[in-house]
Amino acid sequence: MTKSISYTQYVSPLGEMTLAGTKDGLCGAYFFDQRSFKGIKDWPRDDHNPHLVKAAKELSEYFAGKRDGFDVQLDLAVHGTAFQQSVWRALLNIEFGQTSTYGAHANSINKPLAVRAVGGAIGKNPISIIVPCHRVIGSNGALTGYDGGLDRKKYLLRLEGVL
């Protein structure tokens, strides 16, 4: 059984975003030009879904420098495989102002030989910013891969005081 997804639009300093949610939580936060975002499909617009309203409020506070974590309830089970979902859940352990590497992230989920698969899963993270895939960098410190674009990744890491 697939869950019913609704959406709303949110205008961030980095461009328009689509926030998607179910009755159980936020399941998507996509930049308008994010490569992996396949569009709203047949989702109804719902500017009153409490998870979407809370996500928009928390994102605004984050961009204003008034928030360093998110409390909005997430529904990570809507998208991806069990492996991808485990990678996304583990991203939540990377704290504001910190970074991790792809290798360290693979180790954190007890898959040290799966660095490429972990990187692929991170690249398909459906909840930008809130599930902080932007905090994962290359082992040499390089800002590699971000589905929303490297300029956005730089902006987010600067906002968090990492760069």
CSV table of N, CA and C in Angstrom, one decimal:
chain,number,residue,atom,x,y,z
A,1,MET,N,0.8,-1.2,0.0
A,1,MET,CA,0.0,0.0,0.0
A,1,MET,C,0.9,1.2,0.0
A,2,THR,N,0.7,2.1,-0.9
A,2,THR,CA,1.4,3.4,-1.0
A,2,THR,C,0.7,4.4,-0.2
A,3,LYS,N,1.5,5.3,0.4
A,3,LYS,CA,1.0,6.3,1.3
A,3,LYS,C,0.6,7.5,0.4
A,4,SER,N,-0.4,8.2,0.8
A,4,SER,CA,-0.9,9.4,0.2
A,4,SER,C,0.1,10.6,0.5
A,5,ILE,N,0.6,11.2,-0.5
A,5,ILE,CA,1.6,12.3,-0.3
A,5,ILE,C,1.0,13.6,-0.8
A,6,SER,N,1.1,14.6,0.0
A,6,SER,CA,0.7,16.0,-0.5
A,6,SER,C,2.0,16.9,-0.4
A,7,TYR,N,1.8,18.0,-1.0
A,7,TYR,CA,3.0,18.9,-1.1
A,7,TYR,C,2.6,20.4,-0.8
A,8,THR,N,3.6,21.2,-0.6
A,8,THR,CA,3.5,22.6,-0.6
A,8,THR,C,4.8,23.2,-1.1
A,9,GLN,N,4.8,24.5,-1.4
A,9,GLN,CA,6.0,25.1,-1.9
A,9,GLN,C,6.6,26.0,-0.8
A,10,TYR,N,7.9,26.0,-0.8
A,10,TYR,CA,8.6,26.8,0.2
A,10,TYR,C,9.7,27.6,-0.6
A,11,VAL,N,9.8,28.9,-0.3
A,11,VAL,CA,10.8,29.7,-1.0
A,11,VAL,C,12.0,29.9,0.0
A,12,SER,N,13.1,29.3,-0.3
A,12,SER,CA,14.3,29.4,0.6
A,12,SER,C,15.3,30.4,0.0
A,13,PRO,N,16.3,30.8,0.7
A,13,PRO,CA,17.3,31.7,0.1
A,13,PRO,C,18.1,31.0,-1.0
A,14,LEU,N,17.9,29.7,-1.2
A,14,LEU,CA,18.6,28.9,-2.2
A,14,LEU,C,17.7,28.6,-3.4
A,15,GLY,N,16.5,29.1,-3.4
A,15,GLY,CA,15.5,28.9,-4.4
A,15,GLY,C,14.3,28.1,-3.9
A,16,GLU,N,13.3,28.0,-4.8
A,16,GLU,CA,12.1,27.4,-4.5
A,16,GLU,C,12.3,25.9,-4.2
A,17,MET,N,11.5,25.4,-3.1
A,17,MET,CA,11.6,24.0,-2.8
A,17,MET,C,10.2,23.5,-2.7
A,18,THR,N,10.1,22.2,-3.0
A,18,THR,CA,8.8,21.4,-2.8
A,18,THR,C,9.0,20.6,-1.5
A,19,LEU,N,8.1,20.8,-0.6
A,19,LEU,CA,8.0,20.0,0.6
A,19,LEU,C,6.9,19.0,0.5
A,20,ALA,N,7.2,17.7,0.7
A,20,ALA,CA,6.2,16.7,0.5
A,20,ALA,C,6.0,16.0,1.9
A,21,GLY,N,4.8,15.5,2.1
A,21,GLY,CA,4.6,14.9,3.4
A,21,GLY,C,3.4,13.9,3.3
A,22,THR,N,3.4,13.0,4.3
A,22,THR,CA,2.2,12.1,4.5
A,22,THR,C,1.6,12.5,5.8
A,23,LYS,N,0.6,11.7,6.2
A,23,LYS,CA,0.0,11.9,7.5
A,23,LYS,C,1.0,11.6,8.6
A,24,ASP,N,2.1,10.9,8.3
A,24,ASP,CA,3.0,10.5,9.3
A,24,ASP,C,4.3,11.3,9.4
A,25,GLY,N,4.5,12.2,8.5
A,25,GLY,CA,5.6,13.1,8.5
A,25,GLY,C,6.1,13.6,7.2
A,26,LEU,N,7.2,14.4,7.3
A,26,LEU,CA,7.8,15.0,6.1
A,26,LEU,C,8.5,13.9,5.3
A,27,CYS,N,8.3,13.7,4.0
A,27,CYS,CA,9.0,12.7,3.3
A,27,CYS,C,9.8,13.2,2.1
A,28,GLY,N,9.8,14.5,1.9
A,28,GLY,CA,10.5,15.1,0.8
A,28,GLY,C,10.8,16.6,1.1
A,29,ALA,N,12.0,17.1,0.7
A,29,ALA,CA,12.3,18.5,0.7
A,29,ALA,C,13.3,18.6,-0.5
A,30,TYR,N,12.7,19.1,-1.6
A,30,TYR,CA,13.4,19.1,-2.9
A,30,TYR,C,13.6,20.5,-3.4
A,31,PHE,N,14.8,20.8,-3.9
A,31,PHE,CA,15.0,22.0,-4.7
A,31,PHE,C,14.3,21.9,-6.0
A,32,PHE,N,13.9,23.0,-6.6
A,32,PHE,CA,13.1,23.0,-7.8
A,32,PHE,C,13.9,22.3,-9.0
A,33,ASP,N,15.2,22.4,-8.9
A,33,ASP,CA,16.0,21.8,-10.0
A,33,ASP,C,16.9,20.7,-9.6
A,34,GLN,N,16.5,20.1,-8.5
A,34,GLN,CA,17.3,18.9,-8.0
A,34,GLN,C,17.2,17.8,-8.9
A,35,ARG,N,18.3,17.2,-9.3
A,35,ARG,CA,18.4,16.1,-10.3
A,35,ARG,C,17.5,14.9,-10.0
A,36,SER,N,17.4,14.5,-8.7
A,36,SER,CA,16.7,13.3,-8.4
A,36,SER,C,15.2,13.5,-8.2
A,37,PHE,N,14.8,14.8,-8.2
A,37,PHE,CA,13.3,15.1,-8.0
A,37,PHE,C,12.6,14.8,-9.3
A,38,LYS,N,11.6,14.0,-9.2
A,38,LYS,CA,10.8,13.6,-10.4
A,38,LYS,C,9.5,14.3,-10.5
A,39,GLY,N,9.3,15.4,-9.7
A,39,GLY,CA,8.1,16.2,-9.8
A,39,GLY,C,7.0,15.8,-8.9
A,40,ILE,N,6.0,16.5,-8.8
A,40,ILE,CA,4.9,16.3,-7.8
A,40,ILE,C,3.9,15.2,-8.3
A,41,LYS,N,4.1,14.7,-9.4
A,41,LYS,CA,3.2,13.6,-9.9
A,41,LYS,C,1.8,14.0,-9.8
A,42,ASP,N,1.0,13.2,-9.1
A,42,ASP,CA,-0.4,13.6,-8.9
A,42,ASP,C,-0.7,14.0,-7.4
A,43,TRP,N,0.3,14.4,-6.7
A,43,TRP,CA,0.1,14.8,-5.3
A,43,TRP,C,-0.8,16.1,-5.2
A,44,PRO,N,-1.7,16.1,-4.3
A,44,PRO,CA,-2.5,17.3,-4.1
A,44,PRO,C,-1.7,18.3,-3.3
A,45,ARG,N,-1.9,19.6,-3.6
A,45,ARG,CA,-1.3,20.6,-2.8
A,45,ARG,C,-2.0,20.7,-1.5
A,46,ASP,N,-1.3,20.9,-0.4
A,46,ASP,CA,-1.9,21.0,0.9
A,46,ASP,C,-1.0,21.9,1.8
A,47,ASP,N,-1.4,23.2,1.8
A,47,ASP,CA,-0.6,24.2,2.5
A,47,ASP,C,-0.9,24.1,4.0
A,48,HIS,N,-1.7,23.1,4.5
A,48,HIS,CA,-2.1,23.0,5.9
A,48,HIS,C,-1.7,21.7,6.5
A,49,ASN,N,-1.0,20.8,5.8
A,49,ASN,CA,-0.5,19.6,6.4
A,49,ASN,C,0.5,20.1,7.5
A,50,PRO,N,0.2,19.6,8.7
A,50,PRO,CA,1.0,20.1,9.9
A,50,PRO,C,2.5,19.8,9.7
A,51,HIS,N,2.9,18.7,9.1
A,51,HIS,CA,4.3,18.4,8.9
A,51,HIS,C,5.0,19.4,7.9
A,52,LEU,N,4.2,19.7,6.9
A,52,LEU,CA,4.8,20.7,5.9
A,52,LEU,C,4.9,22.1,6.5
A,53,VAL,N,3.8,22.5,7.3
A,53,VAL,CA,3.9,23.8,7.9
A,53,VAL,C,5.1,23.9,8.9
A,54,LYS,N,5.3,22.8,9.7
A,54,LYS,CA,6.4,22.8,10.6
A,54,LYS,C,7.7,22.8,9.9
A,55,ALA,N,7.8,22.0,8.8
A,55,ALA,CA,9.1,22.0,8.1
A,55,ALA,C,9.4,23.4,7.5
A,56,ALA,N,8.4,24.1,7.0
A,56,ALA,CA,8.7,25.4,6.4
A,56,ALA,C,9.1,26.4,7.5
A,57,LYS,N,8.5,26.3,8.6
A,57,LYS,CA,8.8,27.2,9.8
A,57,LYS,C,10.2,26.9,10.2
A,58,GLU,N,10.6,25.6,10.4
A,58,GLU,CA,11.9,25.3,10.9
A,58,GLU,C,13.0,25.6,9.8
A,59,LEU,N,12.7,25.4,8.6
A,59,LEU,CA,13.7,25.8,7.5
A,59,LEU,C,13.9,27.3,7.6
A,60,SER,N,12.8,28.1,7.7
A,60,SER,CA,13.0,29.6,7.8
A,60,SER,C,13.9,30.0,9.0
A,61,GLU,N,13.7,29.3,10.2
A,61,GLU,CA,14.5,29.6,11.3
A,61,GLU,C,15.9,29.2,11.1
A,62,TYR,N,16.1,28.0,10.4
A,62,TYR,CA,17.5,27.6,10.1
A,62,TYR,C,18.2,28.6,9.2
A,63,PHE,N,17.6,29.0,8.2
A,63,PHE,CA,18.2,30.0,7.3
A,63,PHE,C,18.4,31.3,8.0
A,64,ALA,N,17.6,31.7,9.0
A,64,ALA,CA,17.8,32.9,9.7
A,64,ALA,C,18.9,32.8,10.8
A,65,GLY,N,19.5,31.6,10.9
A,65,GLY,CA,20.5,31.4,12.0
A,65,GLY,C,19.9,31.2,13.3
A,66,LYS,N,18.6,30.9,13.4
A,66,LYS,CA,18.0,30.7,14.7
A,66,LYS,C,17.7,29.2,15.1
A,67,ARG,N,18.2,28.3,14.3
A,67,ARG,CA,17.9,26.9,14.5
A,67,ARG,C,19.1,26.1,14.0
A,68,ASP,N,19.6,25.1,14.8
A,68,ASP,CA,20.7,24.3,14.4
A,68,ASP,C,20.3,22.8,14.4
A,69,GLY,N,19.0,22.5,14.5
A,69,GLY,CA,18.5,21.2,14.4
A,69,GLY,C,17.0,21.2,14.0
A,70,PHE,N,16.5,20.1,13.6
A,70,PHE,CA,15.1,20.1,13.2
A,70,PHE,C,14.3,19.1,14.0
A,71,ASP,N,13.0,19.4,14.3
A,71,ASP,CA,12.2,18.6,15.1
A,71,ASP,C,11.0,18.0,14.3
A,72,VAL,N,10.8,18.5,13.1
A,72,VAL,CA,9.7,18.0,12.3
A,72,VAL,C,9.8,16.5,12.2
A,73,GLN,N,8.6,15.8,12.3
A,73,GLN,CA,8.5,14.4,12.2
A,73,GLN,C,8.8,14.0,10.8
A,74,LEU,N,9.6,12.9,10.6
A,74,LEU,CA,10.0,12.5,9.3
A,74,LEU,C,9.3,11.1,9.0
A,75,ASP,N,9.1,10.9,7.7
A,75,ASP,CA,8.5,9.7,7.2
A,75,ASP,C,9.5,9.2,6.1
A,76,LEU,N,10.6,8.6,6.6
A,76,LEU,CA,11.7,8.1,5.7
A,76,LEU,C,11.3,6.8,4.9
A,77,ALA,N,10.2,6.2,5.4
A,77,ALA,CA,9.9,4.9,4.8
A,77,ALA,C,9.1,5.0,3.5
A,78,VAL,N,8.8,6.2,3.0
A,78,VAL,CA,8.1,6.4,1.8
A,78,VAL,C,9.0,6.1,0.5
A,79,HIS,N,10.2,6.5,0.6
A,79,HIS,CA,11.1,6.4,-0.6
A,79,HIS,C,12.3,5.4,-0.3
A,80,GLY,N,12.8,4.9,-1.3
A,80,GLY,CA,14.1,4.1,-1.2
A,80,GLY,C,14.0,2.7,-0.7
A,81,THR,N,15.1,2.1,-0.7
A,81,THR,CA,15.3,0.7,-0.3
A,81,THR,C,15.6,0.7,1.2
A,82,ALA,N,15.5,-0.4,1.9
A,82,ALA,CA,15.9,-0.5,3.3
A,82,ALA,C,17.3,0.0,3.5
A,83,PHE,N,18.2,-0.4,2.6
A,83,PHE,CA,19.6,0.1,2.7
A,83,PHE,C,19.7,1.6,2.6
A,84,GLN,N,19.0,2.2,1.6
A,84,GLN,CA,19.0,3.7,1.5
A,84,GLN,C,18.5,4.4,2.7
A,85,GLN,N,17.4,3.8,3.2
A,85,GLN,CA,16.7,4.4,4.4
A,85,GLN,C,17.7,4.3,5.6
A,86,SER,N,18.5,3.3,5.7
A,86,SER,CA,19.4,3.2,6.8
A,86,SER,C,20.5,4.2,6.7
A,87,VAL,N,20.9,4.5,5.5
A,87,VAL,CA,21.9,5.5,5.2
A,87,VAL,C,21.4,6.9,5.6
A,88,TRP,N,20.1,7.1,5.2
A,88,TRP,CA,19.5,8.4,5.5
A,88,TRP,C,19.3,8.6,7.0
A,89,ARG,N,18.9,7.6,7.7
A,89,ARG,CA,18.7,7.7,9.1
A,89,ARG,C,20.0,8.0,9.8
A,90,ALA,N,21.1,7.4,9.3
A,90,ALA,CA,22.4,7.6,9.9
A,90,ALA,C,22.9,9.1,9.7
A,91,LEU,N,22.4,9.7,8.6
A,91,LEU,CA,22.8,11.1,8.3
A,91,LEU,C,22.3,12.0,9.4
A,92,LEU,N,21.2,11.6,10.1
A,92,LEU,CA,20.7,12.5,11.2
A,92,LEU,C,21.6,12.6,12.4
A,93,ASN,N,22.6,11.7,12.4
A,93,ASN,CA,23.6,11.7,13.5
A,93,ASN,C,24.8,12.7,13.3
A,94,ILE,N,24.8,13.3,12.1
A,94,ILE,CA,25.9,14.3,11.8
A,94,ILE,C,25.3,15.6,12.3
A,95,GLU,N,25.9,16.1,13.3
A,95,GLU,CA,25.4,17.4,13.9
A,95,GLU,C,25.7,18.6,13.2
A,96,PHE,N,24.9,19.6,13.4
A,96,PHE,CA,25.1,21.0,12.9
A,96,PHE,C,26.5,21.4,13.1
A,97,GLY,N,27.2,22.0,12.1
A,97,GLY,CA,28.5,22.5,12.2
A,97,GLY,C,29.6,21.4,12.1
A,98,GLN,N,29.2,20.2,11.8
A,98,GLN,CA,30.1,19.0,11.7
A,98,GLN,C,30.0,18.5,10.3
A,99,THR,N,31.1,17.8,9.9
A,99,THR,CA,31.0,17.0,8.6
A,99,THR,C,31.5,15.6,8.9
A,100,SER,N,31.2,14.8,7.9
A,100,SER,CA,31.7,13.4,7.9
A,100,SER,C,32.1,13.1,6.5
A,101,THR,N,32.8,12.0,6.3
A,101,THR,CA,33.2,11.5,5.0
A,101,THR,C,32.3,10.4,4.6
A,102,TYR,N,32.4,10.0,3.3
A,102,TYR,CA,31.6,8.9,2.8
A,102,TYR,C,32.1,7.6,3.5
A,103,GLY,N,33.4,7.5,3.6
A,103,GLY,CA,34.0,6.3,4.3
A,103,GLY,C,33.5,6.2,5.7
A,104,ALA,N,33.6,7.3,6.5
A,104,ALA,CA,33.1,7.3,7.9
A,104,ALA,C,31.7,7.0,8.0
A,105,HIS,N,30.9,7.5,7.0
A,105,HIS,CA,29.5,7.2,7.0
A,105,HIS,C,29.2,5.7,6.7
A,106,ALA,N,30.0,5.1,5.8
A,106,ALA,CA,29.8,3.7,5.6
A,106,ALA,C,30.2,2.9,6.8
A,107,ASN,N,31.2,3.3,7.5
A,107,ASN,CA,31.6,2.6,8.8
A,107,ASN,C,30.5,2.8,9.8
A,108,SER,N,29.8,4.0,9.9
A,108,SER,CA,28.8,4.2,10.9
A,108,SER,C,27.6,3.3,10.7
A,109,ILE,N,27.4,2.8,9.5
A,109,ILE,CA,26.2,1.8,9.4
A,109,ILE,C,26.8,0.4,9.2
A,110,ASN,N,28.0,0.2,9.6
A,110,ASN,CA,28.6,-1.2,9.6
A,110,ASN,C,28.7,-1.8,8.2
A,111,LYS,N,29.0,-0.9,7.2
A,111,LYS,CA,29.2,-1.3,5.8
A,111,LYS,C,30.4,-0.7,5.3
A,112,PRO,N,31.6,-1.0,5.9
A,112,PRO,CA,32.8,-0.3,5.5
A,112,PRO,C,33.3,-0.5,4.1
A,113,LEU,N,32.8,-1.6,3.5
A,113,LEU,CA,33.2,-1.8,2.1
A,113,LEU,C,32.2,-1.3,1.1
A,114,ALA,N,31.2,-0.6,1.6
A,114,ALA,CA,30.1,-0.2,0.7
A,114,ALA,C,30.1,1.3,0.5
A,115,VAL,N,31.3,1.9,0.4
A,115,VAL,CA,31.4,3.4,0.3
A,115,VAL,C,30.7,3.9,-0.9
A,116,ARG,N,30.9,3.3,-2.0
A,116,ARG,CA,30.2,3.7,-3.3
A,116,ARG,C,28.7,3.6,-3.1
A,117,ALA,N,28.2,2.5,-2.6
A,117,ALA,CA,26.8,2.3,-2.4
A,117,ALA,C,26.2,3.4,-1.4
A,118,VAL,N,27.0,3.6,-0.4
A,118,VAL,CA,26.6,4.7,0.6
A,118,VAL,C,26.5,6.0,-0.1
A,119,GLY,N,27.5,6.3,-0.9
A,119,GLY,CA,27.5,7.6,-1.6
A,119,GLY,C,26.3,7.7,-2.6
A,120,GLY,N,26.0,6.6,-3.2
A,120,GLY,CA,24.8,6.6,-4.1
A,120,GLY,C,23.5,6.8,-3.3
A,121,ALA,N,23.4,6.2,-2.2
A,121,ALA,CA,22.2,6.4,-1.3
A,121,ALA,C,22.1,7.8,-0.8
A,122,ILE,N,23.3,8.4,-0.4
A,122,ILE,CA,23.3,9.8,0.1
A,122,ILE,C,22.8,10.7,-1.1
A,123,GLY,N,23.2,10.4,-2.3
A,123,GLY,CA,22.8,11.2,-3.4
A,123,GLY,C,21.4,11.2,-3.7
A,124,LYS,N,20.7,10.2,-3.2
A,124,LYS,CA,19.2,10.0,-3.5
A,124,LYS,C,18.4,10.4,-2.2
A,125,ASN,N,19.0,11.1,-1.3
A,125,ASN,CA,18.3,11.5,-0.1
A,125,ASN,C,17.2,12.4,-0.5
A,126,PRO,N,15.9,12.1,-0.1
A,126,PRO,CA,14.8,12.8,-0.5
A,126,PRO,C,14.5,14.1,0.3
A,127,ILE,N,15.2,14.2,1.5
A,127,ILE,CA,14.9,15.3,2.4
A,127,ILE,C,16.1,16.2,2.6
A,128,SER,N,16.3,17.1,1.6
A,128,SER,CA,17.4,18.0,1.6
A,128,SER,C,17.4,18.8,2.9
A,129,ILE,N,18.6,19.2,3.3
A,129,ILE,CA,18.9,20.0,4.5
A,129,ILE,C,18.5,19.4,5.8
A,130,ILE,N,17.3,19.0,6.0
A,130,ILE,CA,16.8,18.4,7.2
A,130,ILE,C,17.4,17.1,7.5
A,131,VAL,N,17.6,16.2,6.5
A,131,VAL,CA,18.4,15.0,6.6
A,131,VAL,C,19.7,15.5,5.9
A,132,PRO,N,20.7,15.8,6.7
A,132,PRO,CA,21.8,16.6,6.3
A,132,PRO,C,22.9,15.9,5.4
A,133,CYS,N,22.5,15.5,4.2
A,133,CYS,CA,23.5,14.9,3.3
A,133,CYS,C,24.6,15.9,2.9
A,134,HIS,N,24.3,17.2,3.0
A,134,HIS,CA,25.3,18.3,2.6
A,134,HIS,C,26.5,18.3,3.6
A,135,ARG,N,26.4,17.6,4.7
A,135,ARG,CA,27.5,17.5,5.6
A,135,ARG,C,28.5,16.4,5.3
A,136,VAL,N,28.2,15.6,4.3
A,136,VAL,CA,29.2,14.6,3.9
A,136,VAL,C,30.1,15.1,2.8
A,137,ILE,N,31.4,14.9,3.1
A,137,ILE,CA,32.4,15.5,2.1
A,137,ILE,C,33.4,14.3,1.8
A,138,GLY,N,34.2,14.6,0.8
A,138,GLY,CA,35.2,13.6,0.4
A,138,GLY,C,36.3,13.4,1.5
A,139,SER,N,37.0,12.3,1.4
A,139,SER,CA,38.0,12.0,2.4
A,139,SER,C,39.1,13.0,2.4
A,140,ASN,N,39.3,13.7,1.3
A,140,ASN,CA,40.4,14.7,1.2
A,140,ASN,C,39.9,16.1,1.6
A,141,GLY,N,38.6,16.2,2.0
A,141,GLY,CA,38.0,17.4,2.4
A,141,GLY,C,37.3,18.1,1.3
A,142,ALA,N,37.3,17.5,0.1
A,142,ALA,CA,36.7,18.1,-1.1
A,142,ALA,C,35.1,18.1,-0.9
A,143,LEU,N,34.5,19.1,-1.4
A,143,LEU,CA,33.1,19.2,-1.5
A,143,LEU,C,32.6,18.4,-2.7
A,144,THR,N,32.3,17.2,-2.6
A,144,THR,CA,31.9,16.4,-3.7
A,144,THR,C,30.4,16.2,-3.7
A,145,GLY,N,29.8,15.9,-4.8
A,145,GLY,CA,28.5,15.6,-5.0
A,145,GLY,C,27.4,16.2,-4.0
A,146,TYR,N,26.5,16.8,-4.6
A,146,TYR,CA,25.3,17.3,-3.9
A,146,TYR,C,24.2,17.4,-4.9
A,147,ASP,N,23.1,16.6,-4.7
A,147,ASP,CA,22.1,16.6,-5.7
A,147,ASP,C,21.4,18.0,-6.0
A,148,GLY,N,21.5,18.8,-5.0
A,148,GLY,CA,21.0,20.2,-5.1
A,148,GLY,C,22.0,21.2,-5.7
A,149,GLY,N,23.2,20.7,-6.0
A,149,GLY,CA,24.3,21.5,-6.6
A,149,GLY,C,25.3,21.9,-5.6
A,150,LEU,N,26.6,22.0,-6.0
A,150,LEU,CA,27.7,22.3,-5.1
A,150,LEU,C,27.6,23.7,-4.5
A,151,ASP,N,27.0,24.7,-5.3
A,151,ASP,CA,26.9,26.0,-4.7
A,151,ASP,C,26.0,26.0,-3.5
A,152,ARG,N,24.9,25.2,-3.6
A,152,ARG,CA,24.1,25.1,-2.4
A,152,ARG,C,24.8,24.5,-1.2
A,153,LYS,N,25.5,23.4,-1.5
A,153,LYS,CA,26.2,22.7,-0.5
A,153,LYS,C,27.2,23.7,0.2
A,154,LYS,N,27.9,24.5,-0.5
A,154,LYS,CA,28.8,25.5,0.0
A,154,LYS,C,28.1,26.5,0.9
A,155,TYR,N,26.9,26.9,0.4
A,155,TYR,CA,26.1,27.9,1.2
A,155,TYR,C,25.7,27.3,2.5
A,156,LEU,N,25.2,26.1,2.5
A,156,LEU,CA,24.8,25.4,3.7
A,156,LEU,C,25.9,25.2,4.7
A,157,LEU,N,27.1,24.8,4.2
A,157,LEU,CA,28.2,24.6,5.1
A,157,LEU,C,28.7,25.9,5.7
A,158,ARG,N,28.7,26.9,4.9
A,158,ARG,CA,29.1,28.3,5.4
A,158,ARG,C,28.1,28.7,6.5
A,159,LEU,N,26.8,28.5,6.2
A,159,LEU,CA,25.7,28.9,7.2
A,159,LEU,C,26.0,28.2,8.5
A,160,GLU,N,26.5,26.9,8.4
A,160,GLU,CA,26.7,26.2,9.6
A,160,GLU,C,28.1,26.4,10.2
A,161,GLY,N,28.9,27.3,9.6
A,161,GLY,CA,30.2,27.6,10.1
A,161,GLY,C,31.3,26.6,9.8
A,162,VAL,N,31.0,25.7,8.9
A,162,VAL,CA,32.0,24.7,8.6
A,162,VAL,C,33.1,25.3,7.6
A,163,LEU,N,32.6,26.1,6.7
A,163,LEU,CA,33.6,26.7,5.7
A,163,LEU,C,33.9,28.1,6.1
